[in-house]
């Protein structure tokens, strides 16, 4: 007995709702996708048992020509796969026409980076105003200054070294050599790397650590076992706090982009490559085990080249 597409669709949706426990929103998405596919099948007067791999690819190709994105096409494929998976399990069909379907390649998303000017504005946005300080007691002034220098130093360090925010959060005093301007970063899987830092980051860290020790003297464990960036209670600063404060700073600095700590890591790598740094050197400083991960930044750099070519070439 050959069942209609609608009968099969009703059974599939009932199965997904009752046995798989899918939400109403997910079920609605499956229903929309499969109704679209069903209309395609109906327009060509194709029976359920006549649907083949080539017919499904015809449907996907038609949707692609209509301007559907790779993400939408991927969703269609998943919906159709679930449809035929159920029909096979229930014995409606003996072969799966989706077995050889491959997912469309999604366009590569390039990381967001800041320009050098934007980084400068961002890292200069925490300069204290006399009006802010004038209303505070001496003790509160000290704490306010310590908090300000804490985030100046943190974001200077992120941009100077390209470290991840999780690595920054767990950074300890013993990992820094401010005299030689190096920091020992402990990355994923406990893998260590040594990264140099610039004069501005060195100065910011020296100012902050000195004031931190003064303000936190009763809360730090000492002996090179302290977290570099500590809260008012002496514990490490969380990743989410670094994220929240940076978002606030970017707004105050007038930076329109969606900025996160990872944006500073991306900007670090991109600006090094734009300045002529070797890709393998950047790979080492970022802590990438595979150079193909680092190569994403060459695409970012290439986009800047295209922009310059279009702007300055007479036939750009």
PDB file of C-alpha atoms in Angstrom:
ATOM      1  CA  UNK A   1       0.000   0.000   0.000  1.00  0.00           C
ATOM      2  CA  UNK A   2       1.358   3.400  -1.015  1.00  0.00           C
ATOM      3  CA  UNK A   3       0.736   6.226   1.427  1.00  0.00           C
ATOM      4  CA  UNK A   4       0.397   9.877   0.477  1.00  0.00           C
ATOM      5  CA  UNK A   5       3.078  12.384   1.426  1.00  0.00           C
ATOM      6  CA  UNK A   6       0.659  14.148   3.791  1.00  0.00           C
ATOM      7  CA  UNK A   7      -0.175  10.921   5.625  1.00  0.00           C
ATOM      8  CA  UNK A   8       3.537  10.196   6.078  1.00  0.00           C
ATOM      9  CA  UNK A   9       4.177  13.777   7.208  1.00  0.00           C
ATOM     10  CA  UNK A  10       1.437  13.544   9.845  1.00  0.00           C
ATOM     11  CA  UNK A  11       2.951  10.315  11.180  1.00  0.00           C
ATOM     12  CA  UNK A  12       6.458  11.782  11.255  1.00  0.00           C
ATOM     13  CA  UNK A  13       5.346  14.920  13.119  1.00  0.00           C
ATOM     14  CA  UNK A  14       3.390  12.840  15.613  1.00  0.00           C
ATOM     15  CA  UNK A  15       6.474  10.660  16.206  1.00  0.00           C
ATOM     16  CA  UNK A  16       8.722  13.697  16.689  1.00  0.00           C
ATOM     17  CA  UNK A  17       6.243  15.266  19.109  1.00  0.00           C
ATOM     18  CA  UNK A  18       5.343  12.197  21.191  1.00  0.00           C
ATOM     19  CA  UNK A  19       8.417   9.975  21.123  1.00  0.00           C
ATOM     20  CA  UNK A  20      11.222  12.497  20.540  1.00  0.00           C
ATOM     21  CA  UNK A  21       9.601  15.195  22.669  1.00  0.00           C
ATOM     22  CA  UNK A  22      10.534  18.048  20.364  1.00  0.00           C
ATOM     23  CA  UNK A  23       9.354  21.556  21.199  1.00  0.00           C
ATOM     24  CA  UNK A  24       6.502  23.210  19.324  1.00  0.00           C
ATOM     25  CA  UNK A  25       8.932  25.631  17.649  1.00  0.00           C
ATOM     26  CA  UNK A  26      11.136  22.793  16.382  1.00  0.00           C
ATOM     27  CA  UNK A  27       8.110  20.851  15.185  1.00  0.00           C
ATOM     28  CA  UNK A  28       6.841  23.933  13.328  1.00  0.00           C
ATOM     29  CA  UNK A  29      10.220  24.273  11.607  1.00  0.00           C
ATOM     30  CA  UNK A  30      10.138  20.600  10.525  1.00  0.00           C
ATOM     31  CA  UNK A  31       6.579  21.012   9.300  1.00  0.00           C
ATOM     32  CA  UNK A  32       7.402  24.116   7.209  1.00  0.00           C
ATOM     33  CA  UNK A  33      10.442  22.506   5.645  1.00  0.00           C
ATOM     34  CA  UNK A  34       8.719  19.218   4.848  1.00  0.00           C
ATOM     35  CA  UNK A  35       5.573  20.909   3.495  1.00  0.00           C
ATOM     36  CA  UNK A  36       7.812  22.849   1.114  1.00  0.00           C
ATOM     37  CA  UNK A  37       9.446  19.597   0.027  1.00  0.00           C
ATOM     38  CA  UNK A  38       6.001  17.945  -0.217  1.00  0.00           C
ATOM     39  CA  UNK A  39       4.726  20.696  -2.525  1.00  0.00           C
ATOM     40  CA  UNK A  40       7.785  20.145  -4.732  1.00  0.00           C
ATOM     41  CA  UNK A  41       7.036  16.395  -4.893  1.00  0.00           C
ATOM     42  CA  UNK A  42       3.332  17.016  -5.546  1.00  0.00           C
ATOM     43  CA  UNK A  43       4.044  19.460  -8.399  1.00  0.00           C
ATOM     44  CA  UNK A  44       6.024  16.736 -10.144  1.00  0.00           C
ATOM     45  CA  UNK A  45       3.451  14.021  -9.381  1.00  0.00           C
ATOM     46  CA  UNK A  46       6.041  11.803  -7.675  1.00  0.00           C
ATOM     47  CA  UNK A  47       4.946   9.055  -5.290  1.00  0.00           C
ATOM     48  CA  UNK A  48       6.681   8.496  -1.946  1.00  0.00           C
ATOM     49  CA  UNK A  49       8.423   5.312  -3.112  1.00  0.00           C
ATOM     50  CA  UNK A  50       9.646   7.100  -6.272  1.00  0.00           C
ATOM     51  CA  UNK A  51      11.628   9.786  -4.424  1.00  0.00           C
ATOM     52  CA  UNK A  52      15.302   9.366  -5.233  1.00  0.00           C
ATOM     53  CA  UNK A  53      18.566  11.084  -4.346  1.00  0.00           C
ATOM     54  CA  UNK A  54      18.478  13.071  -7.605  1.00  0.00           C
ATOM     55  CA  UNK A  55      14.926  14.323  -6.920  1.00  0.00           C
ATOM     56  CA  UNK A  56      15.978  15.600  -3.481  1.00  0.00           C
ATOM     57  CA  UNK A  57      19.015  17.338  -4.960  1.00  0.00           C
ATOM     58  CA  UNK A  58      16.730  18.910  -7.600  1.00  0.00           C
ATOM     59  CA  UNK A  59      14.617  20.317  -4.775  1.00  0.00           C
ATOM     60  CA  UNK A  60      17.700  21.682  -2.965  1.00  0.00           C
ATOM     61  CA  UNK A  61      19.076  23.163  -6.167  1.00  0.00           C
ATOM     62  CA  UNK A  62      15.792  24.917  -6.853  1.00  0.00           C
ATOM     63  CA  UNK A  63      15.852  26.408  -3.338  1.00  0.00           C
ATOM     64  CA  UNK A  64      19.453  27.510  -3.809  1.00  0.00           C
ATOM     65  CA  UNK A  65      18.482  29.327  -7.041  1.00  0.00           C
ATOM     66  CA  UNK A  66      15.757  31.086  -5.046  1.00  0.00           C
ATOM     67  CA  UNK A  67      18.489  32.537  -2.849  1.00  0.00           C
ATOM     68  CA  UNK A  68      18.274  30.246   0.181  1.00  0.00           C
ATOM     69  CA  UNK A  69      21.398  30.347   2.345  1.00  0.00           C
ATOM     70  CA  UNK A  70      23.700  27.407   3.097  1.00  0.00           C
ATOM     71  CA  UNK A  71      22.344  27.349   6.663  1.00  0.00           C
ATOM     72  CA  UNK A  72      18.753  27.072   5.397  1.00  0.00           C
ATOM     73  CA  UNK A  73      19.661  24.341   2.914  1.00  0.00           C
ATOM     74  CA  UNK A  74      21.389  22.438   5.709  1.00  0.00           C
ATOM     75  CA  UNK A  75      18.192  22.659   7.759  1.00  0.00           C
ATOM     76  CA  UNK A  76      16.150  21.344   4.811  1.00  0.00           C
ATOM     77  CA  UNK A  77      18.493  18.374   4.500  1.00  0.00           C
ATOM     78  CA  UNK A  78      18.166  17.568   8.203  1.00  0.00           C
ATOM     79  CA  UNK A  79      14.367  17.738   8.007  1.00  0.00           C
ATOM     80  CA  UNK A  80      14.241  15.479   4.951  1.00  0.00           C
ATOM     81  CA  UNK A  81      16.663  13.033   6.579  1.00  0.00           C
ATOM     82  CA  UNK A  82      14.454  12.758   9.656  1.00  0.00           C
ATOM     83  CA  UNK A  83      11.453  12.198   7.396  1.00  0.00           C
ATOM     84  CA  UNK A  84      13.016   9.261   5.559  1.00  0.00           C
ATOM     85  CA  UNK A  85      14.645   7.875   8.701  1.00  0.00           C
ATOM     86  CA  UNK A  86      11.160   7.452  10.172  1.00  0.00           C
ATOM     87  CA  UNK A  87       9.734   5.921   6.968  1.00  0.00           C
ATOM     88  CA  UNK A  88      12.545   3.348   6.899  1.00  0.00           C
ATOM     89  CA  UNK A  89      12.111   2.481  10.586  1.00  0.00           C
ATOM     90  CA  UNK A  90       8.359   1.998  10.116  1.00  0.00           C
ATOM     91  CA  UNK A  91       8.786  -0.117   6.994  1.00  0.00           C
ATOM     92  CA  UNK A  92       7.203   2.363   4.566  1.00  0.00           C
ATOM     93  CA  UNK A  93      10.380   2.251   2.444  1.00  0.00           C
ATOM     94  CA  UNK A  94      13.258  -0.174   1.958  1.00  0.00           C
ATOM     95  CA  UNK A  95      15.903   2.344   0.809  1.00  0.00           C
ATOM     96  CA  UNK A  96      17.017   5.753   2.085  1.00  0.00           C
ATOM     97  CA  UNK A  97      17.310   8.326  -0.743  1.00  0.00           C
ATOM     98  CA  UNK A  98      19.135  10.723   1.625  1.00  0.00           C
ATOM     99  CA  UNK A  99      22.042   8.343   2.329  1.00  0.00           C
ATOM    100  CA  UNK A 100      24.442  10.041  -0.089  1.00  0.00           C
ATOM    101  CA  UNK A 101      23.389  13.622   0.637  1.00  0.00           C
ATOM    102  CA  UNK A 102      26.218  15.941   1.652  1.00  0.00           C
ATOM    103  CA  UNK A 103      25.800  19.171   3.556  1.00  0.00           C
ATOM    104  CA  UNK A 104      26.473  22.426   1.684  1.00  0.00           C
ATOM    105  CA  UNK A 105      29.685  24.198   2.610  1.00  0.00           C
ATOM    106  CA  UNK A 106      28.984  27.239   4.702  1.00  0.00           C
ATOM    107  CA  UNK A 107      30.872  30.427   3.887  1.00  0.00           C
ATOM    108  CA  UNK A 108      33.855  30.940   6.161  1.00  0.00           C
ATOM    109  CA  UNK A 109      33.231  33.508   8.853  1.00  0.00           C
ATOM    110  CA  UNK A 110      36.190  35.799   9.247  1.00  0.00           C
ATOM    111  CA  UNK A 111      36.950  36.960  12.785  1.00  0.00           C
ATOM    112  CA  UNK A 112      36.057  40.541  13.664  1.00  0.00           C
ATOM    113  CA  UNK A 113      39.053  42.768  14.217  1.00  0.00           C
ATOM    114  CA  UNK A 114      39.619  46.337  15.338  1.00  0.00           C
ATOM    115  CA  UNK A 115      41.731  48.829  13.451  1.00  0.00           C
ATOM    116  CA  UNK A 116      44.859  50.165  15.147  1.00  0.00           C
ATOM    117  CA  UNK A 117      43.001  53.465  15.667  1.00  0.00           C
ATOM    118  CA  UNK A 118      40.080  51.672  17.343  1.00  0.00           C
ATOM    119  CA  UNK A 119      42.423  49.755  19.639  1.00  0.00           C
ATOM    120  CA  UNK A 120      44.139  53.004  20.614  1.00  0.00           C
ATOM    121  CA  UNK A 121      40.797  54.641  21.418  1.00  0.00           C
ATOM    122  CA  UNK A 122      39.646  51.627  23.392  1.00  0.00           C
ATOM    123  CA  UNK A 123      42.797  51.314  25.488  1.00  0.00           C
ATOM    124  CA  UNK A 124      42.856  55.064  26.153  1.00  0.00           C
ATOM    125  CA  UNK A 125      39.239  55.276  27.286  1.00  0.00           C
ATOM    126  CA  UNK A 126      39.883  54.646  30.975  1.00  0.00           C
ATOM    127  CA  UNK A 127      41.814  57.851  31.713  1.00  0.00           C
ATOM    128  CA  UNK A 128      40.487  59.155  35.024  1.00  0.00           C
ATOM    129  CA  UNK A 129      38.788  62.524  35.143  1.00  0.00           C
ATOM    130  CA  UNK A 130      39.452  64.834  38.080  1.00  0.00           C
ATOM    131  CA  UNK A 131      35.700  65.240  38.562  1.00  0.00           C
ATOM    132  CA  UNK A 132      35.303  61.488  39.115  1.00  0.00           C
ATOM    133  CA  UNK A 133      38.040  61.468  41.741  1.00  0.00           C
ATOM    134  CA  UNK A 134      37.103  64.684  43.537  1.00  0.00           C
ATOM    135  CA  UNK A 135      34.033  63.252  45.298  1.00  0.00           C
ATOM    136  CA  UNK A 136      35.832  60.218  46.737  1.00  0.00           C
ATOM    137  CA  UNK A 137      37.581  59.678  50.053  1.00  0.00           C
ATOM    138  CA  UNK A 138      41.300  58.861  49.931  1.00  0.00           C
ATOM    139  CA  UNK A 139      40.604  55.177  50.544  1.00  0.00           C
ATOM    140  CA  UNK A 140      37.962  55.024  47.840  1.00  0.00           C
ATOM    141  CA  UNK A 141      40.217  56.928  45.453  1.00  0.00           C
ATOM    142  CA  UNK A 142      42.850  54.250  45.939  1.00  0.00           C
ATOM    143  CA  UNK A 143      40.371  51.448  45.236  1.00  0.00           C
ATOM    144  CA  UNK A 144      38.904  53.264  42.257  1.00  0.00           C
ATOM    145  CA  UNK A 145      42.366  53.807  40.815  1.00  0.00           C
ATOM    146  CA  UNK A 146      43.318  50.170  41.427  1.00  0.00           C
ATOM    147  CA  UNK A 147      40.199  48.932  39.624  1.00  0.00           C
ATOM    148  CA  UNK A 148      40.843  51.259  36.697  1.00  0.00           C
ATOM    149  CA  UNK A 149      44.484  50.219  36.359  1.00  0.00           C
ATOM    150  CA  UNK A 150      43.424  46.568  36.640  1.00  0.00           C
ATOM    151  CA  UNK A 151      41.408  46.683  33.425  1.00  0.00           C
ATOM    152  CA  UNK A 152      43.859  48.965  31.622  1.00  0.00           C
ATOM    153  CA  UNK A 153      46.563  46.376  32.315  1.00  0.00           C
ATOM    154  CA  UNK A 154      44.310  43.419  31.465  1.00  0.00           C
ATOM    155  CA  UNK A 155      43.284  44.691  28.034  1.00  0.00           C
ATOM    156  CA  UNK A 156      46.764  45.976  27.246  1.00  0.00           C
ATOM    157  CA  UNK A 157      48.010  42.452  28.014  1.00  0.00           C
ATOM    158  CA  UNK A 158      45.330  40.798  25.871  1.00  0.00           C
ATOM    159  CA  UNK A 159      46.254  42.951  22.892  1.00  0.00           C
ATOM    160  CA  UNK A 160      50.000  42.678  23.544  1.00  0.00           C
ATOM    161  CA  UNK A 161      50.077  38.874  23.717  1.00  0.00           C
ATOM    162  CA  UNK A 162      46.951  37.584  21.967  1.00  0.00           C
ATOM    163  CA  UNK A 163      46.182  35.306  24.909  1.00  0.00           C
ATOM    164  CA  UNK A 164      42.702  33.919  25.454  1.00  0.00           C
ATOM    165  CA  UNK A 165      40.528  35.484  28.148  1.00  0.00           C
ATOM    166  CA  UNK A 166      40.508  32.175  30.065  1.00  0.00           C
ATOM    167  CA  UNK A 167      44.317  32.250  30.059  1.00  0.00           C
ATOM    168  CA  UNK A 168      44.220  35.841  31.287  1.00  0.00           C
ATOM    169  CA  UNK A 169      41.784  34.983  34.080  1.00  0.00           C
ATOM    170  CA  UNK A 170      44.033  32.167  35.371  1.00  0.00           C
ATOM    171  CA  UNK A 171      47.322  34.061  34.948  1.00  0.00           C
ATOM    172  CA  UNK A 172      49.504  34.132  38.070  1.00  0.00           C
ATOM    173  CA  UNK A 173      52.325  36.444  39.162  1.00  0.00           C
ATOM    174  CA  UNK A 174      54.920  33.696  38.779  1.00  0.00           C
ATOM    175  CA  UNK A 175      54.118  33.456  35.044  1.00  0.00           C
ATOM    176  CA  UNK A 176      55.200  37.039  34.359  1.00  0.00           C
ATOM    177  CA  UNK A 177      58.700  38.396  33.926  1.00  0.00           C
ATOM    178  CA  UNK A 178      58.110  42.127  33.623  1.00  0.00           C
ATOM    179  CA  UNK A 179      61.821  42.931  33.663  1.00  0.00           C
ATOM    180  CA  UNK A 180      62.465  40.867  30.524  1.00  0.00           C
ATOM    181  CA  UNK A 181      58.948  41.573  29.178  1.00  0.00           C
ATOM    182  CA  UNK A 182      57.812  37.986  28.767  1.00  0.00           C
ATOM    183  CA  UNK A 183      54.760  36.096  29.977  1.00  0.00           C
ATOM    184  CA  UNK A 184      54.444  32.320  30.248  1.00  0.00           C
ATOM    185  CA  UNK A 185      50.939  31.422  29.100  1.00  0.00           C
ATOM    186  CA  UNK A 186      49.296  28.128  30.041  1.00  0.00           C
ATOM    187  CA  UNK A 187      46.930  27.244  27.222  1.00  0.00           C
ATOM    188  CA  UNK A 188      44.567  24.427  26.320  1.00  0.00           C
ATOM    189  CA  UNK A 189      45.548  21.026  27.677  1.00  0.00           C
ATOM    190  CA  UNK A 190      48.147  22.615  29.963  1.00  0.00           C
ATOM    191  CA  UNK A 191      50.348  23.429  26.975  1.00  0.00           C
ATOM    192  CA  UNK A 192      52.727  26.315  27.737  1.00  0.00           C
ATOM    193  CA  UNK A 193      54.087  29.020  25.483  1.00  0.00           C
ATOM    194  CA  UNK A 194      56.232  32.095  26.123  1.00  0.00           C
ATOM    195  CA  UNK A 195      55.003  35.343  24.571  1.00  0.00           C
ATOM    196  CA  UNK A 196      56.751  38.734  24.608  1.00  0.00           C
ATOM    197  CA  UNK A 197      54.887  41.887  25.567  1.00  0.00           C
ATOM    198  CA  UNK A 198      55.431  45.512  24.676  1.00  0.00           C
ATOM    199  CA  UNK A 199      56.515  48.538  26.702  1.00  0.00           C
ATOM    200  CA  UNK A 200      52.960  49.861  27.162  1.00  0.00           C
ATOM    201  CA  UNK A 201      51.718  46.571  28.581  1.00  0.00           C
ATOM    202  CA  UNK A 202      54.806  46.376  30.806  1.00  0.00           C
ATOM    203  CA  UNK A 203      54.209  49.870  32.216  1.00  0.00           C
ATOM    204  CA  UNK A 204      50.476  49.230  32.742  1.00  0.00           C
ATOM    205  CA  UNK A 205      51.160  45.938  34.550  1.00  0.00           C
ATOM    206  CA  UNK A 206      53.827  47.457  36.790  1.00  0.00           C
ATOM    207  CA  UNK A 207      51.510  50.255  37.869  1.00  0.00           C
ATOM    208  CA  UNK A 208      48.615  47.901  38.464  1.00  0.00           C
ATOM    209  CA  UNK A 209      50.529  45.175  40.347  1.00  0.00           C
ATOM    210  CA  UNK A 210      52.159  47.729  42.635  1.00  0.00           C
ATOM    211  CA  UNK A 211      48.807  49.272  43.556  1.00  0.00           C
ATOM    212  CA  UNK A 212      47.105  45.876  43.761  1.00  0.00           C
ATOM    213  CA  UNK A 213      49.653  44.699  46.327  1.00  0.00           C
ATOM    214  CA  UNK A 214      49.052  47.827  48.355  1.00  0.00           C
ATOM    215  CA  UNK A 215      45.243  47.540  48.287  1.00  0.00           C
ATOM    216  CA  UNK A 216      45.092  43.730  48.610  1.00  0.00           C
ATOM    217  CA  UNK A 217      47.955  43.212  51.055  1.00  0.00           C
ATOM    218  CA  UNK A 218      45.734  41.362  53.526  1.00  0.00           C
ATOM    219  CA  UNK A 219      44.072  39.194  50.889  1.00  0.00           C
ATOM    220  CA  UNK A 220      46.921  37.992  48.647  1.00  0.00           C
ATOM    221  CA  UNK A 221      48.649  34.693  49.360  1.00  0.00           C
ATOM    222  CA  UNK A 222      52.046  35.941  48.193  1.00  0.00           C
ATOM    223  CA  UNK A 223      55.081  33.904  47.177  1.00  0.00           C
ATOM    224  CA  UNK A 224      54.319  34.055  43.473  1.00  0.00           C
ATOM    225  CA  UNK A 225      51.067  32.126  43.806  1.00  0.00           C
ATOM    226  CA  UNK A 226      48.634  34.991  43.336  1.00  0.00           C
ATOM    227  CA  UNK A 227      46.363  35.591  40.395  1.00  0.00           C
ATOM    228  CA  UNK A 228      47.527  38.685  38.538  1.00  0.00           C
ATOM    229  CA  UNK A 229      44.030  40.118  38.174  1.00  0.00           C
ATOM    230  CA  UNK A 230      42.166  39.884  41.458  1.00  0.00           C
ATOM    231  CA  UNK A 231      38.739  40.905  42.662  1.00  0.00           C
ATOM    232  CA  UNK A 232      38.129  43.005  45.763  1.00  0.00           C
ATOM    233  CA  UNK A 233      38.152  39.725  47.737  1.00  0.00           C
ATOM    234  CA  UNK A 234      41.520  38.680  46.332  1.00  0.00           C
ATOM    235  CA  UNK A 235      40.198  35.961  44.017  1.00  0.00           C
ATOM    236  CA  UNK A 236      40.650  35.758  40.247  1.00  0.00           C
ATOM    237  CA  UNK A 237      38.495  37.834  37.899  1.00  0.00           C
ATOM    238  CA  UNK A 238      35.991  35.765  35.913  1.00  0.00           C
ATOM    239  CA  UNK A 239      35.873  35.636  32.121  1.00  0.00           C
ATOM    240  CA  UNK A 240      32.388  37.146  32.120  1.00  0.00           C
ATOM    241  CA  UNK A 241      33.587  40.181  34.093  1.00  0.00           C
ATOM    242  CA  UNK A 242      36.354  40.866  31.576  1.00  0.00           C
ATOM    243  CA  UNK A 243      33.747  40.590  28.822  1.00  0.00           C
ATOM    244  CA  UNK A 244      31.225  42.906  30.523  1.00  0.00           C
ATOM    245  CA  UNK A 245      33.740  45.630  31.369  1.00  0.00           C
ATOM    246  CA  UNK A 246      35.210  45.578  27.859  1.00  0.00           C
ATOM    247  CA  UNK A 247      31.747  45.973  26.297  1.00  0.00           C
ATOM    248  CA  UNK A 248      31.153  49.025  28.498  1.00  0.00           C
ATOM    249  CA  UNK A 249      34.533  50.486  27.592  1.00  0.00           C
ATOM    250  CA  UNK A 250      33.983  50.001  23.879  1.00  0.00           C
ATOM    251  CA  UNK A 251      30.732  51.956  24.084  1.00  0.00           C
ATOM    252  CA  UNK A 252      32.426  54.753  26.040  1.00  0.00           C
ATOM    253  CA  UNK A 253      35.248  54.840  23.483  1.00  0.00           C
ATOM    254  CA  UNK A 254      32.768  55.132  20.604  1.00  0.00           C
ATOM    255  CA  UNK A 255      33.816  51.825  19.028  1.00  0.00           C
ATOM    256  CA  UNK A 256      30.750  50.685  17.081  1.00  0.00           C
ATOM    257  CA  UNK A 257      31.812  47.078  16.582  1.00  0.00           C
ATOM    258  CA  UNK A 258      30.720  44.202  18.800  1.00  0.00           C
ATOM    259  CA  UNK A 259      33.860  43.951  20.933  1.00  0.00           C
ATOM    260  CA  UNK A 260      34.826  41.022  23.154  1.00  0.00           C
ATOM    261  CA  UNK A 261      38.144  39.906  24.688  1.00  0.00           C
ATOM    262  CA  UNK A 262      38.527  37.537  21.727  1.00  0.00           C
ATOM    263  CA  UNK A 263      38.342  40.560  19.405  1.00  0.00           C
ATOM    264  CA  UNK A 264      41.609  41.781  20.944  1.00  0.00           C
ATOM    265  CA  UNK A 265      43.157  38.348  20.265  1.00  0.00           C
ATOM    266  CA  UNK A 266      42.018  38.522  16.637  1.00  0.00           C
ATOM    267  CA  UNK A 267      43.310  42.089  16.335  1.00  0.00           C
ATOM    268  CA  UNK A 268      46.683  41.078  17.811  1.00  0.00           C
ATOM    269  CA  UNK A 269      47.167  38.369  15.165  1.00  0.00           C
ATOM    270  CA  UNK A 270      45.874  40.464  12.265  1.00  0.00           C
ATOM    271  CA  UNK A 271      48.008  43.508  13.078  1.00  0.00           C
ATOM    272  CA  UNK A 272      51.134  41.345  13.387  1.00  0.00           C
ATOM    273  CA  UNK A 273      50.544  39.811   9.957  1.00  0.00           C
ATOM    274  CA  UNK A 274      49.749  43.196   8.433  1.00  0.00           C
ATOM    275  CA  UNK A 275      53.072  44.398   9.825  1.00  0.00           C
ATOM    276  CA  UNK A 276      54.935  41.566   8.122  1.00  0.00           C
ATOM    277  CA  UNK A 277      55.212  38.936  10.888  1.00  0.00           C
ATOM    278  CA  UNK A 278      55.802  35.326   9.847  1.00  0.00           C
ATOM    279  CA  UNK A 279      52.709  33.120  10.038  1.00  0.00           C
ATOM    280  CA  UNK A 280      54.484  30.433  12.091  1.00  0.00           C
ATOM    281  CA  UNK A 281      55.643  33.002  14.621  1.00  0.00           C
ATOM    282  CA  UNK A 282      52.048  34.185  15.038  1.00  0.00           C
ATOM    283  CA  UNK A 283      50.939  30.536  15.343  1.00  0.00           C
ATOM    284  CA  UNK A 284      53.392  30.013  18.195  1.00  0.00           C
ATOM    285  CA  UNK A 285      52.278  33.134  20.054  1.00  0.00           C
ATOM    286  CA  UNK A 286      48.578  32.260  19.691  1.00  0.00           C
ATOM    287  CA  UNK A 287      49.167  28.710  20.887  1.00  0.00           C
ATOM    288  CA  UNK A 288      47.594  27.069  17.820  1.00  0.00           C
ATOM    289  CA  UNK A 289      48.590  23.412  17.408  1.00  0.00           C
ATOM    290  CA  UNK A 290      47.691  23.493  13.700  1.00  0.00           C
ATOM    291  CA  UNK A 291      48.847  26.294  11.405  1.00  0.00           C
ATOM    292  CA  UNK A 292      45.627  25.994   9.396  1.00  0.00           C
ATOM    293  CA  UNK A 293      43.848  27.585  12.376  1.00  0.00           C
ATOM    294  CA  UNK A 294      46.195  30.566  12.200  1.00  0.00           C
ATOM    295  CA  UNK A 295      45.740  30.901   8.434  1.00  0.00           C
ATOM    296  CA  UNK A 296      42.282  32.404   8.974  1.00  0.00           C
ATOM    297  CA  UNK A 297      44.093  35.657   9.762  1.00  0.00           C
ATOM    298  CA  UNK A 298      45.750  35.667   6.350  1.00  0.00           C
ATOM    299  CA  UNK A 299      42.222  35.874   4.896  1.00  0.00           C
ATOM    300  CA  UNK A 300      41.500  38.875   7.101  1.00  0.00           C
ATOM    301  CA  UNK A 301      44.710  40.486   5.902  1.00  0.00           C
ATOM    302  CA  UNK A 302      43.773  39.703   2.288  1.00  0.00           C
ATOM    303  CA  UNK A 303      40.448  41.471   2.761  1.00  0.00           C
ATOM    304  CA  UNK A 304      42.371  44.607   3.708  1.00  0.00           C
ATOM    305  CA  UNK A 305      44.443  44.232   0.537  1.00  0.00           C
ATOM    306  CA  UNK A 306      41.274  43.984  -1.558  1.00  0.00           C
ATOM    307  CA  UNK A 307      39.905  47.101   0.092  1.00  0.00           C
ATOM    308  CA  UNK A 308      43.116  49.013  -0.623  1.00  0.00           C
ATOM    309  CA  UNK A 309      43.178  47.753  -4.230  1.00  0.00           C
ATOM    310  CA  UNK A 310      39.582  48.842  -4.805  1.00  0.00           C
ATOM    311  CA  UNK A 311      40.240  52.252  -3.287  1.00  0.00           C
ATOM    312  CA  UNK A 312      43.537  53.122  -4.940  1.00  0.00           C
ATOM    313  CA  UNK A 313      43.777  51.152  -8.209  1.00  0.00           C
ATOM    314  CA  UNK A 314      42.563  53.134 -11.241  1.00  0.00           C
ATOM    315  CA  UNK A 315      40.413  50.194 -12.301  1.00  0.00           C
ATOM    316  CA  UNK A 316      39.613  48.937  -8.815  1.00  0.00           C
TER     317      UNK A 316
END
